[in-house]
């Protein structure tokens, strides 16, 4: 092994171990279950990513930016309605899957969908507050979205 090939071999070893770890995480899941879980986890990560800038403004970590509020609210408004569909495939019986989704999502789907609808309505209020450009209107709209998120998480998500 030459000094030039050593970094390449290390990279290949790390990539192989990563692939093995990923396949082990879904050891007993069907390909459809794997795809559904990955898609919903990515969707929820995108929701978190879109919500974070507004949270940073509310927490005074960054200055208020009306354009950023509108951008984040627009992203959230596009993402939130996709949440019920992301849980359309019941994966709770699959084993070997790392997920925080509780079984009762699929046994209480009407309530789950109602909570998701509540999130969509709260995001509509956030978008309306963002359009005003009024920083004071942001805080209660942000709180309403947080309450809608918590309502669902408290019932249907295992703790971190």
PDB file of C-alpha atoms in Angstrom, residues 94-151:
ATOM      1  CA  UNK A  94     -41.523  -4.668  11.232  1.00  0.00           C
ATOM      2  CA  UNK A  95     -38.624  -5.456  13.523  1.00  0.00           C
ATOM      3  CA  UNK A  96     -35.089  -4.219  13.428  1.00  0.00           C
ATOM      4  CA  UNK A  97     -36.178  -0.708  12.467  1.00  0.00           C
ATOM      5  CA  UNK A  98     -35.081   2.393  14.332  1.00  0.00           C
ATOM      6  CA  UNK A  99     -38.126   4.622  14.457  1.00  0.00           C
ATOM      7  CA  UNK A 100     -39.845   6.744  17.066  1.00  0.00           C
ATOM      8  CA  UNK A 101     -43.287   6.206  15.548  1.00  0.00           C
ATOM      9  CA  UNK A 102     -45.656   4.528  17.978  1.00  0.00           C
ATOM     10  CA  UNK A 103     -47.975   1.717  16.946  1.00  0.00           C
ATOM     11  CA  UNK A 104     -51.062   3.744  17.799  1.00  0.00           C
ATOM     12  CA  UNK A 105     -50.517   5.953  14.743  1.00  0.00           C
ATOM     13  CA  UNK A 106     -52.000   3.152  12.673  1.00  0.00           C
ATOM     14  CA  UNK A 107     -54.621   2.071  15.192  1.00  0.00           C
ATOM     15  CA  UNK A 108     -55.794   5.686  15.685  1.00  0.00           C
ATOM     16  CA  UNK A 109     -55.382   7.038  12.169  1.00  0.00           C
ATOM     17  CA  UNK A 110     -58.457   9.346  12.271  1.00  0.00           C
ATOM     18  CA  UNK A 111     -57.053  11.116  15.356  1.00  0.00           C
ATOM     19  CA  UNK A 112     -53.557  11.189  13.838  1.00  0.00           C
ATOM     20  CA  UNK A 113     -54.962  12.812  10.692  1.00  0.00           C
ATOM     21  CA  UNK A 114     -56.975  15.292  12.769  1.00  0.00           C
ATOM     22  CA  UNK A 115     -53.809  16.327  14.605  1.00  0.00           C
ATOM     23  CA  UNK A 116     -52.002  16.680  11.269  1.00  0.00           C
ATOM     24  CA  UNK A 117     -54.867  18.872  10.033  1.00  0.00           C
ATOM     25  CA  UNK A 118     -54.457  20.977  13.175  1.00  0.00           C
ATOM     26  CA  UNK A 119     -50.809  21.450  12.267  1.00  0.00           C
ATOM     27  CA  UNK A 120     -51.734  22.587   8.768  1.00  0.00           C
ATOM     28  CA  UNK A 121     -54.167  25.158  10.220  1.00  0.00           C
ATOM     29  CA  UNK A 122     -51.556  26.410  12.671  1.00  0.00           C
ATOM     30  CA  UNK A 123     -49.049  26.774   9.838  1.00  0.00           C
ATOM     31  CA  UNK A 124     -51.644  28.758   7.879  1.00  0.00           C
ATOM     32  CA  UNK A 125     -51.783  31.112  10.873  1.00  0.00           C
ATOM     33  CA  UNK A 126     -47.996  31.311  10.923  1.00  0.00           C
ATOM     34  CA  UNK A 127     -47.952  32.178   7.230  1.00  0.00           C
ATOM     35  CA  UNK A 128     -50.572  34.880   7.807  1.00  0.00           C
ATOM     36  CA  UNK A 129     -48.534  36.313  10.683  1.00  0.00           C
ATOM     37  CA  UNK A 130     -45.440  36.272   8.500  1.00  0.00           C
ATOM     38  CA  UNK A 131     -47.194  38.239   5.777  1.00  0.00           C
ATOM     39  CA  UNK A 132     -47.950  41.064   8.193  1.00  0.00           C
ATOM     40  CA  UNK A 133     -44.258  41.688   8.810  1.00  0.00           C
ATOM     41  CA  UNK A 134     -45.170  42.249  12.460  1.00  0.00           C
ATOM     42  CA  UNK A 135     -42.683  40.559  14.776  1.00  0.00           C
ATOM     43  CA  UNK A 136     -45.195  40.619  17.649  1.00  0.00           C
ATOM     44  CA  UNK A 137     -47.647  38.552  15.588  1.00  0.00           C
ATOM     45  CA  UNK A 138     -45.016  35.869  15.097  1.00  0.00           C
ATOM     46  CA  UNK A 139     -44.752  34.678  18.710  1.00  0.00           C
ATOM     47  CA  UNK A 140     -48.370  33.468  19.191  1.00  0.00           C
ATOM     48  CA  UNK A 141     -48.427  31.941  15.695  1.00  0.00           C
ATOM     49  CA  UNK A 142     -45.157  30.139  16.432  1.00  0.00           C
ATOM     50  CA  UNK A 143     -46.579  28.908  19.747  1.00  0.00           C
ATOM     51  CA  UNK A 144     -49.678  27.559  17.971  1.00  0.00           C
ATOM     52  CA  UNK A 145     -47.513  25.548  15.564  1.00  0.00           C
ATOM     53  CA  UNK A 146     -45.438  24.250  18.466  1.00  0.00           C
ATOM     54  CA  UNK A 147     -48.611  23.241  20.308  1.00  0.00           C
ATOM     55  CA  UNK A 148     -49.878  21.398  17.221  1.00  0.00           C
ATOM     56  CA  UNK A 149     -46.547  19.578  16.879  1.00  0.00           C
ATOM     57  CA  UNK A 150     -46.544  18.648  20.561  1.00  0.00           C
ATOM     58  CA  UNK A 151     -50.118  17.422  20.383  1.00  0.00           C
TER      59      UNK A 151
END
